[in-house]
Each structure stands twice: as C-alpha cells, then as structure tokens.
XYZ file of C-alpha atoms in Angstrom:
741
model
C 53.451 102.118 116.679
C 52.764 102.840 120.564
C 54.400 105.704 121.956
C 56.144 106.120 125.127
C 53.653 107.049 128.362
C 52.004 105.889 131.065
C 48.988 103.665 132.254
C 45.869 105.732 132.293
C 44.082 104.678 135.649
C 40.137 103.993 133.993
C 36.877 105.158 135.797
C 35.472 102.011 137.056
C 38.628 100.673 138.068
C 39.292 104.738 140.322
C 34.792 103.835 141.186
C 34.918 100.448 142.602
C 38.818 101.459 144.756
C 36.030 104.845 146.136
C 33.079 101.996 146.915
C 36.285 99.919 149.981
C 35.631 97.025 146.793
C 38.365 95.209 147.356
C 36.875 91.365 146.376
C 38.133 89.952 142.986
C 36.579 88.325 140.807
C 37.399 84.844 139.627
C 37.939 86.036 135.854
C 40.489 88.083 137.985
C 42.454 85.778 139.784
C 42.962 84.240 136.519
C 43.264 86.859 133.858
C 46.566 87.671 137.247
C 48.232 84.014 137.063
C 48.731 84.372 133.311
C 50.339 87.628 132.865
C 52.377 87.294 135.121
C 55.649 86.595 133.059
C 54.689 89.565 131.325
C 55.278 91.279 134.083
C 58.955 90.216 132.990
C 60.834 94.416 131.513
C 60.763 92.608 128.214
C 63.894 94.822 127.461
C 66.818 93.111 125.816
C 69.940 94.529 127.227
C 72.960 95.442 124.992
C 74.022 92.392 123.754
C 70.470 91.999 123.054
C 70.292 88.571 123.582
C 69.627 88.763 126.776
C 65.803 89.848 129.122
C 66.125 92.366 131.533
C 65.584 90.558 134.431
C 63.899 93.517 136.431
C 59.883 93.469 136.759
C 58.048 95.897 134.585
C 56.241 99.335 136.444
C 56.119 101.207 133.310
C 54.300 101.626 129.606
C 50.902 101.432 128.412
C 48.376 99.913 128.218
C 50.233 97.800 130.521
C 53.342 97.872 132.370
C 55.697 96.685 129.773
C 59.587 97.696 130.448
C 61.171 98.460 134.512
C 62.249 102.198 134.926
C 65.728 102.383 133.635
C 64.858 101.205 130.291
C 61.751 103.167 130.418
C 63.151 106.462 130.323
C 65.740 105.213 127.408
C 62.992 104.458 125.614
C 61.545 107.694 126.011
C 64.890 109.601 125.306
C 65.716 107.534 122.235
C 61.348 107.713 121.203
C 61.665 112.086 121.200
C 65.051 112.039 119.948
C 64.334 109.770 116.355
C 60.899 110.918 115.793
C 62.398 114.564 115.933
C 64.512 113.068 113.347
C 61.729 111.869 111.538
C 60.554 114.861 110.713
C 63.756 116.886 109.653
C 63.748 113.974 107.451
C 60.079 114.323 105.746
C 60.567 117.977 105.347
C 63.273 118.118 103.572
C 62.114 114.756 101.649
C 58.064 117.348 101.070
C 59.547 120.089 99.899
C 62.063 117.925 97.488
C 65.193 120.163 98.511
C 67.806 118.185 97.718
C 70.410 119.918 94.865
C 70.500 118.152 91.240
C 73.057 116.710 89.666
C 72.061 119.527 87.018
C 72.196 121.985 89.280
C 74.852 121.463 91.057
C 77.222 121.546 87.465
C 76.743 124.754 87.863
C 77.328 126.440 90.969
C 80.751 128.759 89.716
C 81.738 129.537 93.954
C 83.267 125.900 95.831
C 81.856 127.785 98.628
C 78.597 127.645 98.158
C 79.619 123.721 97.181
C 80.436 123.780 100.503
C 78.456 124.849 102.573
C 75.197 123.323 100.953
C 76.940 120.440 101.672
C 77.375 120.378 104.709
C 73.825 121.501 104.961
C 73.354 117.796 102.579
C 75.521 116.328 105.542
C 73.059 117.488 108.799
C 70.562 116.159 105.899
C 72.666 112.731 106.060
C 72.185 112.865 109.613
C 69.349 112.900 110.792
C 68.526 109.597 108.309
C 71.431 108.378 110.585
C 69.289 109.014 113.615
C 66.035 108.114 113.297
C 67.782 105.081 110.946
C 70.471 104.616 114.621
C 67.464 105.124 116.888
C 64.358 102.578 115.223
C 67.332 99.849 114.904
C 67.737 99.942 118.780
C 63.939 100.386 118.814
C 63.277 97.106 116.776
C 66.568 95.272 118.392
C 65.851 95.761 122.294
C 62.265 96.883 122.411
C 60.123 95.108 120.365
C 60.132 91.817 120.652
C 57.705 91.989 117.274
C 58.049 94.951 114.404
C 55.370 96.401 112.873
C 55.123 96.063 109.154
C 55.248 100.462 109.253
C 58.638 100.268 111.549
C 60.544 97.951 108.501
C 58.569 100.009 105.382
C 59.482 103.240 107.210
C 63.549 101.509 107.128
C 63.623 100.841 103.207
C 62.368 104.422 102.975
C 65.555 105.589 104.642
C 67.980 103.107 103.336
C 66.517 105.122 99.496
C 67.162 108.160 101.377
C 69.975 107.698 102.147
C 71.829 106.929 98.892
C 70.228 109.435 96.950
C 71.217 112.428 100.142
C 75.291 110.414 99.636
C 74.585 110.409 95.834
C 73.539 114.581 96.564
C 76.718 114.812 99.254
C 79.242 112.784 96.884
C 78.087 115.077 93.820
C 78.209 118.654 95.739
C 82.355 117.246 97.203
C 83.636 116.556 93.954
C 81.854 120.007 92.056
C 84.014 122.302 95.008
C 87.232 119.970 94.898
C 87.165 120.497 90.569
C 86.263 124.533 92.416
C 88.698 124.839 95.174
C 91.048 123.332 90.958
C 89.831 125.797 88.480
C 90.178 128.921 91.923
C 94.849 128.258 91.175
C 94.669 127.121 95.505
C 95.939 123.703 94.523
C 99.002 123.957 92.056
C 99.379 123.091 88.879
C 96.906 121.419 89.747
C 95.357 121.267 85.364
C 99.238 120.111 84.399
C 97.684 115.574 85.735
C 99.511 113.461 84.271
C 97.465 112.069 81.569
C 96.859 108.375 82.326
C 96.392 105.573 79.558
C 93.288 103.465 78.445
C 94.477 100.463 80.693
C 94.961 103.343 83.851
C 91.591 105.329 83.604
C 89.845 101.039 83.381
C 92.119 100.104 86.523
C 90.321 103.259 88.497
C 87.188 102.645 87.540
C 87.386 99.434 89.537
C 88.764 101.383 91.918
C 85.502 102.793 92.405
C 82.483 101.817 94.683
C 78.760 102.559 93.930
C 76.597 104.511 96.583
C 75.154 100.687 97.927
C 78.409 99.154 97.589
C 79.534 102.088 99.867
C 76.307 101.621 102.821
C 77.121 97.882 101.965
C 80.476 98.634 103.501
C 79.778 101.042 106.635
C 77.538 97.680 107.543
C 80.963 95.140 107.751
C 83.149 97.325 108.532
C 84.884 94.822 110.897
C 85.596 92.528 107.682
C 87.974 94.923 105.987
C 90.502 94.735 109.282
C 91.906 91.575 107.882
C 92.269 93.454 104.685
C 93.398 96.661 105.002
C 96.749 96.645 105.257
C 99.183 95.197 103.011
C 101.580 93.654 105.489
C 102.502 90.528 106.496
C 103.243 91.915 110.021
C 99.219 92.436 110.249
C 97.149 91.662 113.402
C 93.741 91.372 113.486
C 91.878 94.315 115.899
C 90.386 93.916 119.371
C 86.755 94.778 118.966
C 85.112 97.679 119.922
C 83.302 97.340 122.854
C 80.225 98.648 123.933
C 80.006 101.914 125.533
C 78.807 101.905 128.167
C 78.831 104.905 130.296
C 78.372 103.785 134.428
C 74.772 102.727 136.490
C 72.547 102.964 133.851
C 69.614 105.837 135.512
C 66.847 106.019 132.897
C 68.618 108.977 129.888
C 71.251 107.620 128.595
C 70.864 108.886 124.786
C 70.708 105.223 123.459
C 71.662 107.398 119.936
C 74.543 109.031 120.479
C 75.475 106.070 122.158
C 76.482 103.804 119.487
C 77.492 106.598 117.394
C 80.111 107.172 119.582
C 80.792 103.512 119.538
C 80.880 103.632 115.826
C 83.130 107.242 116.031
C 85.201 104.724 118.948
C 85.446 102.081 115.972
C 86.810 104.525 112.864
C 89.556 105.778 115.769
C 91.132 102.057 116.859
C 90.982 100.647 113.224
C 92.920 104.701 112.095
C 94.408 104.640 114.786
C 97.893 102.735 113.648
C 98.831 106.044 110.994
C 97.925 108.494 113.518
C 100.127 106.873 116.374
C 103.694 105.354 115.916
C 103.265 103.185 119.043
C 100.162 102.742 117.865
C 100.887 101.438 114.849
C 103.536 98.638 116.023
C 101.513 97.163 118.246
C 99.225 95.967 115.288
C 101.789 95.358 113.065
C 105.081 94.115 115.415
C 106.674 91.151 116.475
C 107.967 91.613 118.540
C 109.048 89.126 121.633
C 112.155 86.999 123.372
C 113.989 85.997 119.932
C 113.188 89.201 118.247
C 114.512 92.424 120.347
C 114.253 95.690 119.064
C 116.959 97.530 117.436
C 118.330 101.031 116.822
C 117.917 98.948 112.643
C 114.566 97.210 113.338
C 112.974 100.764 115.113
C 114.071 102.519 112.275
C 112.597 100.064 109.241
C 108.738 100.228 111.949
C 109.317 103.967 111.427
C 109.018 103.945 107.671
C 106.458 101.377 107.123
C 105.040 104.259 109.662
C 105.244 106.657 107.517
C 105.073 104.884 104.308
C 101.112 104.066 105.789
C 101.083 107.715 106.799
C 102.339 109.185 102.610
C 99.971 106.921 101.177
C 97.426 107.352 103.305
C 97.481 111.462 102.245
C 97.581 110.668 99.391
C 94.073 108.852 99.116
C 92.758 112.016 101.127
C 94.216 114.046 98.559
C 92.761 112.467 95.576
C 89.463 111.269 96.411
C 87.685 114.042 96.658
C 85.370 113.717 99.760
C 88.264 113.103 101.659
C 90.097 116.084 100.356
C 87.761 118.327 101.290
C 87.058 117.978 104.231
C 90.795 117.757 105.434
C 90.542 120.914 104.550
C 91.629 123.512 107.956
C 92.193 120.965 109.605
C 96.247 120.545 111.332
C 96.455 116.293 111.028
C 95.103 113.059 110.929
C 93.922 112.676 114.113
C 91.491 116.670 113.626
C 90.078 114.643 110.263
C 89.370 111.624 111.699
C 87.360 113.099 115.100
C 85.569 116.096 113.481
C 81.620 115.787 112.501
C 82.584 115.127 109.044
C 84.341 112.822 108.646
C 81.292 109.599 108.787
C 81.254 105.647 108.409
C 81.052 106.244 104.404
C 84.199 108.644 104.447
C 85.932 105.074 107.018
C 84.265 102.930 103.467
C 86.130 105.011 100.846
C 89.359 105.602 102.206
C 89.566 101.989 103.205
C 88.663 100.410 99.847
C 91.575 102.766 98.211
C 94.049 101.130 100.810
C 93.455 97.839 101.565
C 93.827 97.620 97.201
C 97.175 98.669 96.749
C 98.316 96.612 94.029
C 95.334 98.049 91.597
C 94.712 101.804 91.172
C 96.707 103.252 94.373
C 99.806 101.577 93.584
C 101.599 104.131 91.916
C 100.515 106.055 95.420
C 101.660 103.843 97.259
C 105.469 103.488 96.037
C 105.427 107.891 96.167
C 104.618 107.162 99.959
C 108.003 104.945 99.816
C 110.136 107.893 98.253
C 108.204 110.143 100.629
C 109.145 107.751 103.479
C 112.863 107.277 102.767
C 113.196 111.774 102.809
C 111.426 111.977 105.984
C 113.286 109.463 107.961
C 116.443 111.041 105.903
C 115.198 114.615 106.105
C 112.547 115.104 107.957
C 109.588 116.092 105.458
C 108.793 115.589 102.694
C 108.340 119.076 100.533
C 111.558 118.102 98.608
C 111.393 114.982 96.457
C 108.725 116.487 94.550
C 108.777 120.884 92.498
C 107.316 123.217 94.784
C 105.025 124.002 92.111
C 103.869 121.208 92.670
C 103.456 120.569 96.317
C 100.546 121.242 98.738
C 99.443 120.379 102.541
C 97.893 118.908 104.098
C 97.484 116.731 107.933
C 100.976 118.578 109.007
C 102.393 116.756 105.926
C 102.994 117.585 102.408
C 101.271 115.584 99.841
C 102.393 115.656 95.353
C 99.760 116.200 92.780
C 101.914 114.603 90.523
C 103.863 110.922 90.755
C 107.265 111.329 91.191
C 109.487 110.765 88.808
C 112.837 109.682 90.266
C 114.589 106.626 90.126
C 113.655 104.055 92.817
C 116.140 103.794 94.567
C 117.331 99.547 96.080
C 115.652 100.650 99.008
C 112.514 101.547 97.880
C 111.624 98.487 95.490
C 112.828 95.982 98.689
C 110.772 98.161 101.388
C 107.292 97.713 98.839
C 107.967 94.304 97.664
C 108.168 93.438 101.473
C 105.193 95.559 102.966
C 102.607 94.593 99.809
C 104.376 91.230 99.261
C 102.364 90.435 95.859
C 101.774 86.822 94.423
C 102.737 86.016 90.941
C 102.376 87.146 87.705
C 101.229 91.503 88.304
C 103.680 92.177 87.040
C 102.554 94.194 84.151
C 101.051 96.315 87.941
C 105.393 97.378 88.589
C 106.348 98.330 85.543
C 103.484 100.960 85.699
C 105.923 102.419 89.107
C 109.166 102.538 86.289
C 110.171 105.674 85.473
C 113.436 103.589 82.934
C 114.957 100.723 81.813
C 117.033 101.202 84.939
C 113.583 101.100 86.776
C 112.717 97.969 85.752
C 115.305 95.850 86.015
C 115.898 97.300 89.541
C 112.054 95.492 89.629
C 113.283 92.219 88.414
C 116.666 91.952 90.111
C 114.857 91.741 92.998
C 112.072 89.419 91.715
C 114.737 87.228 91.704
C 115.725 87.580 94.735
C 113.152 86.531 95.546
C 111.279 89.198 97.022
C 108.313 87.975 93.975
C 107.635 84.499 92.608
C 107.706 83.866 89.513
C 104.694 84.199 86.554
C 103.802 80.835 85.452
C 105.079 81.325 81.895
C 108.391 80.072 83.364
C 107.936 77.442 85.828
C 108.706 74.297 84.865
C 108.021 70.955 86.557
C 109.504 68.779 83.549
C 109.573 65.323 84.496
C 112.686 64.454 81.571
C 115.085 66.531 83.913
C 115.108 70.208 81.845
C 117.124 72.959 83.244
C 113.927 75.558 85.509
C 113.500 78.141 82.768
C 112.362 80.659 85.700
C 116.126 80.008 87.250
C 117.391 81.047 83.218
C 114.246 83.777 83.349
C 116.543 85.383 87.003
C 120.577 85.095 84.993
C 118.743 87.252 82.552
C 117.232 89.575 84.961
C 119.578 90.084 87.201
C 121.937 91.109 84.233
C 120.465 93.880 82.216
C 117.682 91.505 80.309
C 113.879 91.363 80.726
C 112.152 88.337 79.184
C 108.245 88.780 79.268
C 107.158 85.364 77.791
C 109.286 82.360 76.910
C 107.101 79.997 74.492
C 107.234 75.785 74.105
C 106.992 74.225 70.990
C 103.788 72.115 70.341
C 104.311 68.883 69.853
C 102.554 68.289 66.907
C 105.450 67.578 64.186
C 105.100 63.922 62.637
C 105.026 63.886 59.579
C 101.240 61.278 60.097
C 99.928 59.730 57.035
C 96.309 61.727 56.150
C 92.952 61.529 54.531
C 93.667 62.522 51.266
C 94.915 60.696 48.528
C 97.084 59.918 47.001
C 98.674 60.790 42.916
C 100.709 57.944 43.046
C 100.088 54.742 43.246
C 101.337 52.675 46.316
C 102.192 56.138 48.159
C 99.720 58.413 50.930
C 99.453 61.923 52.272
C 101.958 62.939 54.738
C 101.828 66.053 56.416
C 104.510 67.391 59.079
C 104.833 70.392 61.300
C 108.085 71.587 62.295
C 107.943 73.861 65.313
C 110.005 76.076 67.225
C 111.001 77.418 70.861
C 110.655 81.106 71.328
C 111.077 84.097 73.766
C 109.871 87.576 73.434
C 111.290 90.618 76.068
C 113.492 93.222 75.405
C 116.994 94.751 75.806
C 118.228 98.718 76.641
C 117.215 101.226 73.838
C 120.375 102.946 74.736
C 124.495 102.151 73.526
C 125.541 99.624 75.776
C 128.522 97.455 76.093
C 125.924 94.583 77.291
C 123.344 94.589 74.771
C 126.259 94.913 72.063
C 128.595 91.713 73.974
C 125.261 90.203 73.664
C 123.977 90.419 69.932
C 127.572 89.278 69.538
C 126.909 86.264 71.358
C 123.608 85.233 70.005
C 125.034 86.342 66.441
C 128.035 83.851 67.360
C 125.185 80.256 67.308
C 122.610 80.229 64.443
C 122.636 76.092 65.323
C 121.758 77.907 68.398
C 119.421 80.975 67.562
C 117.181 83.340 65.192
C 116.577 86.342 66.436
C 114.415 89.155 65.316
C 114.949 92.648 67.037
C 113.032 95.697 66.895
C 113.935 99.647 68.578
C 110.961 100.966 69.145
C 112.889 104.526 68.199
C 113.290 102.452 64.348
C 111.578 104.110 61.932
C 107.840 101.923 60.733
C 108.628 97.989 61.020
C 112.404 98.311 60.845
C 113.587 95.557 62.347
C 117.117 93.499 61.590
C 117.271 89.331 61.762
C 119.755 86.365 61.948
C 120.281 83.031 62.182
C 120.579 80.148 59.909
C 117.827 80.117 57.361
C 117.801 79.775 53.566
C 118.325 83.622 53.130
C 121.847 85.351 54.776
C 120.367 86.630 58.482
C 116.979 84.878 57.418
C 116.174 83.129 61.147
C 113.692 80.358 60.574
C 110.045 80.306 61.839
C 108.696 79.327 64.561
C 106.165 76.561 63.024
C 106.586 75.797 59.463
C 105.036 72.927 57.620
C 104.329 70.708 54.319
C 102.587 67.755 52.443
C 104.318 65.047 50.562
C 103.866 61.787 48.908
C 105.505 58.506 50.016
C 104.711 55.312 50.866
C 104.560 53.318 53.936
C 107.569 51.849 55.958
C 107.155 47.747 55.385
C 108.328 47.980 59.155
C 105.695 50.791 60.682
C 102.944 51.237 58.656
C 102.560 55.558 60.391
C 106.971 56.084 58.962
C 107.169 57.305 55.282
C 110.141 55.801 53.488
C 111.029 58.816 52.570
C 110.113 63.020 52.966
C 110.486 65.820 50.873
C 108.940 68.485 49.730
C 108.626 72.165 50.514
C 108.650 73.702 53.674
C 105.282 76.064 53.880
C 105.767 79.175 56.518
C 102.974 78.522 59.590
C 104.521 81.735 61.879
C 107.269 83.207 60.602
C 109.635 84.945 63.213
C 108.522 88.394 61.601
C 104.829 87.094 63.181
C 106.115 86.092 66.702
C 106.613 90.706 66.894
C 103.868 91.095 64.165
C 101.673 87.928 63.569
C 99.399 87.981 60.197
C 96.124 86.407 59.438
C 96.631 82.238 59.497
C 96.605 79.513 56.452
C 96.189 76.724 57.951
C 96.914 73.593 56.284
C 95.211 71.312 53.711
C 93.167 74.795 52.954
C 90.959 74.032 56.802
C 89.837 77.746 57.959
C 91.158 76.749 62.420
C 92.815 74.273 63.867
C 93.007 73.044 67.282
C 96.344 74.295 68.513
C 94.486 78.135 68.303
C 92.520 77.426 69.872
C 89.812 78.872 66.609
C 91.331 82.142 65.614
C 91.330 83.563 62.866
C 95.136 85.890 62.928
C 97.830 85.272 65.376
C 98.451 88.586 66.114
C 102.017 89.043 67.304
C 103.491 90.730 70.317
C 104.357 94.436 68.536
C 100.668 93.757 67.646
C 98.436 93.509 71.629
C 101.143 95.591 72.826
C 99.941 99.018 69.955
C 96.255 97.641 70.132
C 96.215 97.649 74.139
C 95.466 94.712 75.204
C 95.248 94.048 78.836
C 97.459 92.503 80.917
C 100.616 91.782 78.686
C 103.732 92.658 80.576
C 105.092 96.387 79.097
C 101.020 96.824 78.452
C 101.933 100.527 81.015
C 105.942 100.356 80.095
C 106.038 104.838 78.880
C 109.639 104.600 77.720
C 111.431 103.631 74.718
C 113.298 99.483 75.212
C 114.819 97.709 71.630
C 112.592 94.144 71.338
C 113.135 90.887 70.076
C 112.485 88.159 69.516
C 114.457 84.782 69.645
C 114.043 81.264 68.759
C 116.022 78.189 69.137
C 117.015 75.931 65.688
C 116.943 72.261 67.017
C 112.674 72.331 66.634
C 110.818 70.895 69.116
C 112.320 71.157 72.016
C 111.309 72.271 75.365
C 111.835 76.569 75.991
C 113.769 75.512 79.270
C 116.423 74.952 76.442
C 116.201 77.701 75.236
C 116.499 79.698 78.228
C 119.407 78.040 79.026
C 121.655 78.620 76.573
C 120.314 82.122 75.978
C 121.501 82.442 79.660
C 124.414 81.883 79.250
C 124.871 83.908 75.984
C 123.608 86.463 78.885
C 127.140 84.737 81.093
C 129.270 84.977 78.725
C 128.640 88.152 78.080
C 129.016 89.496 80.888
C 132.218 87.907 81.949
C 131.147 85.446 84.340
C 131.325 82.083 81.838
C 133.702 81.230 79.108
C 133.482 78.336 76.881
C 130.879 75.662 76.189
C 127.686 74.820 78.602
C 128.066 72.303 81.582
C 125.922 72.098 84.629
C 129.302 72.703 86.880
C 130.222 76.774 84.940
C 126.201 77.164 84.585
C 126.260 76.689 88.496
C 129.682 78.584 89.310
C 128.366 81.513 87.059
C 125.401 81.932 88.779
C 126.490 81.840 91.924
C 129.049 84.880 91.149
C 126.451 86.973 89.316
C 123.183 85.792 92.273
C 126.317 87.100 95.079
C 127.613 90.586 93.252
C 123.909 91.295 92.769
C 122.499 90.931 96.242
C 126.076 92.751 97.351
C 124.421 96.162 94.752
C 120.564 95.725 95.796
C 121.387 94.600 99.744
C 124.483 97.034 100.206
C 121.479 99.910 101.947
C 121.114 98.013 105.107
C 122.735 97.964 108.549
C 124.336 95.539 109.461
C 121.968 93.929 112.089
C 120.131 93.733 109.228
C 121.986 90.132 107.737
C 121.400 88.471 104.271
C 122.821 85.479 103.081
C 123.273 83.283 99.599
C 122.716 79.596 99.234
C 125.122 79.231 96.865
C 124.036 75.987 93.759
C 128.019 75.201 93.657
C 127.665 74.021 97.680
C 124.283 72.251 96.975
C 125.073 70.175 93.852
C 129.140 69.362 95.873
C 127.051 68.362 98.878
C 125.122 65.628 96.587
C 128.762 64.327 95.189
C 126.374 64.841 91.642
C 125.675 66.853 88.699
C 122.324 66.015 88.707
C 120.025 69.455 88.273
C 117.213 68.963 91.762
C 114.341 71.526 92.497
C 117.381 73.225 95.071
C 119.743 73.525 92.931
C 118.836 77.465 92.837
C 120.233 79.927 94.112
C 118.023 81.609 96.963
C 118.435 84.481 99.544
C 118.506 84.161 103.487
C 116.532 86.859 104.706
C 117.224 89.077 107.552
C-alpha cells in the first residue's frame, strides 16, 4: 500500500526545463487528454458516496487528492500505522495473558491493572481498524488484498483481546467480592436449574458482541420495553466546520461512536430526555401532576434496572467503581462500544433472565418516588452504592404492591403464554394471585390453553379462568375431552356367532391448578361446593406439605370418595343394530382404566387397548406424564417451574364424559362465585353475569385503588351488554372488561 507523499521531479524533466525545451510532443498531448478526468480529487466525502469536486494537486507518482484531503490522508495514515506497530509488537511478544494465568491472580488490583493494559492494546486495534476502514472507503477506489488480509487479522486479534479483557475483569470482580468489598456477596441466592439456563441464554459470545457493535442501531427499536418509545434520531456526522487538512479522521469517527452511545443512553441519565424519548405529550393529553409523577417513576425504574445490570455484569461493574453517575461512566474512556452492546443486550430483554432485576427496579423506583432513596428497600447488609444510587445484591423479598404490578405490566406489555416467567417474581401465594388478577383485568393476554373459539355456543374458558383467578384459585392448564368415544366396530374376530367386537372410550375434560396451602375460609367454602356436586366434579387434592403421595380424593366413582378416571375403555361382543351396522344392539362389560384421576397428577405407563404399545391420541408416547411428575423432573416451561412457596395442587375432572373443557371451567367458576358469596342457587347465564360484574368491580377497586383521581378507569359490565342486546345468548363481547386511563 503506498504511503503519503508528493511526486518527485525526474532528472530528465529538470534538464529539459533547464535547456528551455518547452515544445510538447504528440504523445505528451495524448497523455494529457487521456488523464484529464483523473485530475479530479479521488477522495469520497463523508457520506462515502459523493466524490470531491476539487482538483487533485497532491500525491505521487501523480496527483490523486486535493490539498485538504491529502493532509487528512497523511494524518490518518500516520495514526493507524503507529497503532499497527503497537499491535504487531504485542502480537509478536504474545503478551496477552492466558486464562490459566488469569485464574492464578490473587489481587484484584493486579487484575484490573492488567485489564487496563489490554484495554490500551484493544484501543490500538480499534484505531487501526477505524483508520483502515476510512482509508478503504474514502481514499481508495480499489482495495488491495494485503489491506483485506490485515483487516481480517485485526478482527481475530480483537476477539482475542476482548476475551482476555473479559476474563481479567471477571477475575477482578471475583477477587473484589472475596475481598469483602461487596457486603454478603458470597451469600448470593441460589439459582434453580431453569434460571441457570435462562442466564446462559442471556450471555453473548465475543463474536456476537462485536457484531452488535457494528449494528448498534438495531437496538433502537428493541432496547426500551415500553409502548411509549420513539426512534432515536441518527447521529449526524461530526464536521468541525470547513476542513483545512489537519483533521484527525480516526478521532472524528470514534467520537461519532461515542456521541451515538451518549444519545442512546441519555434517556436514562436525563429526565427531560427520557420524557422526549418515551412520552407522548400533546394537546389532547396535557401533562398533569399525576402524569409527570408516573413518568418520573418510569425514569427511576429504567435507572434502577440499569444499575442492577451494571452491578451484575463484571466488566461493567469494575468500570463503574469510583464513578459518581451514569454520565461519568458513559463519558469515561473505559466505556466502549462493546460495553454498550453488552448493556443493551441485557436491557432489551427484560422478559428473560433479567426479569427479576426489572421487578426489583420497580420496587426501588416506588421507594425513590416516596422517600427520595432506595436505600431502605432491602437490608443494609445487602446494599451497595453505585453510580450515585443504591443497588442490592439480592432480589427483594417483600410482597408486590398493586401499583408495582401495574407499573411492571404496563411497561413490559408481555405477550401471552409467558406466565411462568412471572411466577419467578412471586415470593408468596398473594403475589401470584396479584399477577393473575391483573391478567384477568386485561393487562396480560390469556394463555392459549384457556382460549375458546367454539362454534356451538359454549362459554369462553378464559372468562371462567379469570373469575377463578380473581377469587384466589390458580388454573394452570385445562384439557378438553378427546373426541374418541364409541362404540366403534373393530376388526377383531368375535367368539359368538353373529356378533362383532366393539370398542368404547370414555374421556373427561379436566383442569389442573393450585389453591392456598395455609388454612383459609374461602378455600374451605370452595371445597365444600365441589364436594356437594359429585354429579359435576371429580376431585383429587395434593398439599405440598403432606408426606409422600398423600392425596384427598372425592367424586362419584363406584367406591366411596373415588374419582372417576380421566379416560377408560372397554371392549365387548354384540350384534350390530338392524337399523345401523355401526351401532351395537347393547353394551356391556367392565371398564378398564386408561388414565385415572391419580394419573393426571403423577402419570403412569400407558396400557393400550388390544395390547398395542402406542396410540395416536398420545403422539406415540410410551408414558403418560402427570403434572407433578413433570414438575419433579424440572421440565421447562410449565406454569409452576419457578415457584418457591408451597401450595395445594388440585385436579378437577368433569363427571359427564365427552364435554368440552369450557363447561367444566364454567361450573368450577360458578362454584367459586358461590363460595365467595357473589352467587347462589343453580347456574343461569344472567345470574352468572351479575355475579361476574360484582367480582370484577370489587377486585378492580382493590387493585386500582392507589391511582390518583385524574387517572380514570372503569368497567364495561357483562350484564349491561346483555340488556342492550335484549338476549342472554353469549357472544364475544359479553365478558367484563377494564377501561384504562
């Protein structure tokens, strides 16, 4: 690659001028005409598209650039060549510490000092890379192979340097903990297997981090988990006025990156910038005292969430030491684009591993809004000063107040089917009922298992589940009865003349969930309602504090207090009906249990009809796993996977076979409404609507009672809709709904 310089005058041309020979030959004229276009400066402007319009007066062996761009090129070339020498010296000396060497460090000061040296090496790579990229994009019309090979080498060296830097900062973080600088850090709460998996998913490889740096603008639409976000404006190029030729283009490029970092993080540093980025103030929604207080709480939440991310991310934490604010950290030379990428990766996925940190940030923010500090939310022994505020080294154990749930769910806007993630946030049964209550009031979509779209007018199972949630009953799953009943003729040979072998399946819908484990008046009343209707319910109950597999069972089975099975089958011989060859004349024989009520909880090996080992109903499974067996095996994704407090589990089966789960859900919901005192007597749709409206209104007043008067909310009642239509027929709009501010 040619370096900067001016064309040297040849001896022949000098002698010709000395002789006064100014006559141009024919070849000289042709050459001048051929290269007329090349007299224009070859450099591209800052947009890397537009070619400079000045004449080329500098360069060798012929003029290639104008005076200004040639001066910039010389500064650029010298700077990245000096950085290249540093890179080559370190690379030749193999001075980067290996992981084994790093693990033997015993003083966090030594590890941190070494990390600062690696940081300087990394910055030399960054300078050379930036210089070469500018060189090839603006000063070369064609890039040579040596230039490309050098850039690839720099990519590999950067990965090595980032890996070494991460290892050093992580080791310094570990030694800092062991030194006792962080109170009680050795007593961090243990993570479950599922949470460890979540933490692994949140981590990035070095290659992913560096790729994120190249495409940092991709985070603009995903970083902030709030519906009130606005896309940040692109950072304009840094142009320090008219160019004179001594500008440092590498420094300008790196400063643009820094400005971009500042702009992305500014909403967490400055409240007014936060409002500008996330607020939607206009003439139709003027700012009130309550709306400004709400925006302040959101701002505090983002700040506390950011503090927890920095506290738990080793490289970010070590750089935050002795920094007095977020701005102080961001503007420091230590804070790099790789650090920003790591931060944004964790910040942009609050529904992942960092969800607990976000919940704690909400509790911190409420304390700050009321008392001016979060210092007293947790124990004094667990708190640590960080960037002008306080952070705690463990998750808060206080119950979630209603305002905290509302703020968290309004900001995150979670999709459906992620309930198990929020179970992680619940420290007790009341927390879990609080979350499900806000879901029932419309802040979270219902999961797929309880959404109904039935053409024959059954009640919506999600509405029934909402009633149960508001009443204090958790429903984690509902299963409809498979449509596999008979009798149906088989191809087996009958032992009696004129008969056929028939098979018949009997299946029941069922639901699985949990109740409060401690003594509770409502739970007792609810169970009395279930026991009183064996014609509707088959029930099995299991307390987590009971020994072994001790359960309570009641229903209408052939034995006292026995529950009918979820699925059973039988075969028998009978002649076909004269009127229909697919209907037997009579049915008789003993039922064989295929899936008992106990199997719903604990599972069993499947004994298929006629000795078959597999059946299409179960997708080829050899074992039918029960809910509690799946929980014991730590199978991921189930509702109770992250639960940390005892409950009483239940499975409720429909007494009448072949019905949809929505009928069972409605009947169980009616039992809960009766137990709560909102309903009495037998079910009718109008009484159901009246009881539903009472329950929703009372719970809404309880959950939204903290709101200021100018934050209005209301309920669209189920009974009013029915009266307006002059009919008691259910439709898609007949469930209560909340009208939010």
